[in-house]
XYZ file of C-alpha atoms in Angstrom:
198
model
C -39.465 30.039 -224.924
C -37.874 28.524 -221.804
C -36.604 31.880 -220.475
C -40.183 33.236 -220.653
C -41.654 30.168 -218.959
C -39.132 30.543 -216.150
C -40.344 34.098 -215.548
C -43.840 32.798 -214.766
C -44.600 31.818 -211.190
C -44.010 28.055 -211.032
C -42.628 27.884 -214.586
C -44.323 25.874 -217.318
C -45.496 23.195 -214.899
C -46.900 25.697 -212.409
C -50.474 26.657 -211.632
C -50.142 30.103 -213.194
C -49.153 28.669 -216.588
C -52.179 26.358 -216.433
C -54.390 29.341 -215.612
C -52.912 31.241 -218.570
C -53.714 28.318 -220.855
C -57.268 28.075 -219.527
C -57.903 31.807 -219.911
C -56.387 31.766 -223.391
C -58.642 28.941 -224.560
C -61.662 30.387 -222.749
C -61.122 33.554 -224.810
C -61.591 31.418 -227.928
C -64.899 30.138 -226.581
C -65.973 33.643 -225.581
C -65.259 34.968 -229.086
C -67.440 32.202 -230.570
C -70.200 32.722 -227.993
C -70.507 30.796 -224.748
C -74.296 30.514 -224.786
C -74.590 27.681 -227.277
C -73.440 24.081 -227.402
C -72.729 23.727 -231.115
C -69.382 22.446 -232.344
C -66.521 24.873 -231.744
C -63.566 25.744 -233.920
C -60.505 25.342 -231.713
C -57.329 26.970 -232.938
C -53.958 27.877 -231.532
C -54.642 31.635 -231.587
C -56.974 34.275 -230.207
C -57.919 37.540 -231.891
C -56.058 40.600 -230.656
C -59.370 42.040 -229.411
C -59.373 39.305 -226.732
C -55.935 40.245 -225.330
C -57.136 42.891 -222.821
C -59.743 40.516 -221.362
C -57.215 37.720 -220.909
C -54.681 40.085 -219.319
C -57.313 41.305 -216.865
C -58.427 37.763 -216.097
C -54.823 37.061 -215.104
C -54.760 40.024 -212.713
C -52.913 42.528 -214.917
C -54.907 45.711 -215.416
C -53.131 47.948 -217.937
C -54.361 51.495 -218.471
C -56.200 52.352 -221.674
C -52.987 53.818 -223.136
C -50.985 50.727 -222.160
C -53.684 48.523 -223.706
C -53.531 50.501 -226.959
C -49.720 50.191 -226.973
C -49.905 46.422 -226.381
C -52.456 45.928 -229.160
C -50.389 48.033 -231.581
C -47.299 46.007 -230.712
C -49.096 42.799 -231.656
C -50.836 44.327 -234.668
C -47.561 45.532 -236.218
C -45.343 42.657 -235.009
C -45.177 40.985 -238.447
C -45.686 44.042 -240.628
C -42.062 44.388 -241.797
C -41.870 40.723 -242.843
C -45.343 40.323 -244.345
C -46.632 43.830 -245.058
C -49.851 42.895 -243.222
C -51.243 43.573 -239.777
C -51.500 40.688 -237.339
C -55.050 39.984 -236.240
C -54.312 37.169 -233.790
C -51.733 35.883 -231.332
C -50.774 32.360 -230.292
C -50.218 31.198 -226.697
C -46.427 31.508 -226.861
C -46.687 35.021 -228.265
C -49.191 35.887 -225.546
C -46.852 34.595 -222.835
C -43.995 36.728 -224.224
C -46.325 39.722 -224.354
C -47.518 39.152 -220.765
C -44.001 38.707 -219.366
C -42.736 41.815 -221.157
C -45.613 44.085 -220.092
C -46.753 42.972 -216.652
C -45.519 44.927 -213.663
C -42.271 43.441 -212.383
C -43.519 43.728 -208.824
C -47.078 43.637 -207.600
C -48.820 46.582 -205.991
C -47.725 46.859 -202.381
C -49.892 48.659 -199.807
C -46.976 51.049 -199.266
C -47.320 52.312 -202.854
C -51.003 53.072 -202.350
C -50.263 54.922 -199.104
C -47.562 56.970 -200.816
C -49.880 57.817 -203.708
C -52.596 58.964 -201.301
C -50.050 61.161 -199.485
C -49.180 62.804 -202.798
C -52.835 63.288 -203.732
C -53.789 64.447 -200.244
C -50.812 66.796 -199.993
C -49.119 64.654 -197.278
C -52.263 64.185 -195.133
C -52.751 60.644 -196.432
C -56.400 61.196 -197.301
C -58.376 63.006 -199.981
C -61.784 64.621 -199.808
C -64.427 62.595 -201.674
C -65.298 65.344 -204.162
C -61.639 66.066 -204.883
C -60.875 62.389 -205.565
C -63.884 62.045 -207.866
C -62.806 65.202 -209.707
C -59.256 63.810 -210.123
C -60.613 60.537 -211.487
C -62.907 62.328 -213.904
C -60.536 65.031 -215.127
C -56.934 63.936 -214.495
C -54.683 61.387 -216.181
C -56.719 59.121 -218.421
C -59.926 61.085 -218.169
C -63.247 59.393 -217.571
C -66.660 60.710 -218.436
C -69.066 61.200 -215.547
C -71.074 58.205 -216.771
C -67.936 55.994 -216.903
C -66.944 57.064 -213.397
C -70.481 56.444 -212.115
C -70.452 52.992 -213.719
C -67.083 52.142 -212.136
C -68.198 53.359 -208.713
C -71.456 51.433 -208.998
C -69.437 48.301 -209.744
C -66.944 48.623 -206.874
C -69.667 49.644 -204.431
C -71.948 46.786 -205.507
C -74.753 49.031 -206.766
C -76.507 47.030 -209.452
C -80.136 46.601 -210.271
C -79.871 42.872 -209.465
C -78.817 43.473 -205.860
C -81.298 46.217 -205.005
C -84.914 45.655 -206.086
C -85.673 49.392 -205.706
C -82.827 50.358 -208.058
C -83.704 49.920 -211.718
C -80.354 51.155 -213.082
C -77.098 52.143 -211.425
C -76.650 55.930 -211.221
C -75.285 57.470 -214.417
C -74.063 60.642 -212.725
C -72.097 61.604 -209.632
C -73.758 63.548 -206.842
C -74.292 63.298 -203.102
C -77.628 61.543 -203.608
C -76.170 58.736 -205.716
C -72.809 58.077 -204.003
C -72.509 60.556 -201.117
C -73.897 58.181 -198.508
C -71.774 55.250 -199.734
C -68.417 57.037 -199.890
C -66.938 58.636 -196.788
C -66.165 62.359 -196.885
C -62.424 61.639 -196.472
C -60.884 58.707 -198.354
C -57.597 57.278 -197.072
C -55.390 54.533 -198.491
C -56.986 52.027 -196.091
C -60.520 52.949 -197.136
C -59.551 52.930 -200.805
C -57.854 49.539 -200.641
C -60.128 47.692 -198.211
C -63.587 49.103 -198.807
C -63.466 50.199 -202.449
C -60.905 47.992 -204.183
C -60.961 45.009 -201.817
C -57.278 44.295 -202.369
C -55.912 44.224 -198.820
């Protein structure tokens, strides 16, 4: 396992390894329910259903297809030897999985700018309606309700923050998001105002 530990920032004694451990064990608590104080069953594994949540908690956001591929890799990892599907993964197996699937390099602002140039046909910005249409109908397609839910989340539109809003919008139109999204969306607006990453 040492080669895998060395590929983590700070190695096995670093902060990131400690965060991985904490997230891994928190996933055990989450699967047993965090709302009660009864005795917990601590084990050395988590169920494979918890893997996407732990990856995201560590800042790795695989696409739905990548998530399905990762889960299938774990599910069938012991099939040849045992003839059974794996239903859980231990911390060492999770670390190997993370190191093998995470992006080698983080997302650099340059990559976002280049992507926006491609989408905006070299102008560097995309019209709001066109971007929403691409998100809904291109690549890993989203339903209108899923897109509305995602936009409500990144824009901070929740019923708890606005007493006049009982539920976030479940559809996309100029009344629900038009005033919150600019007509033209550039890489800067996307990264700073929507994603909050730069």
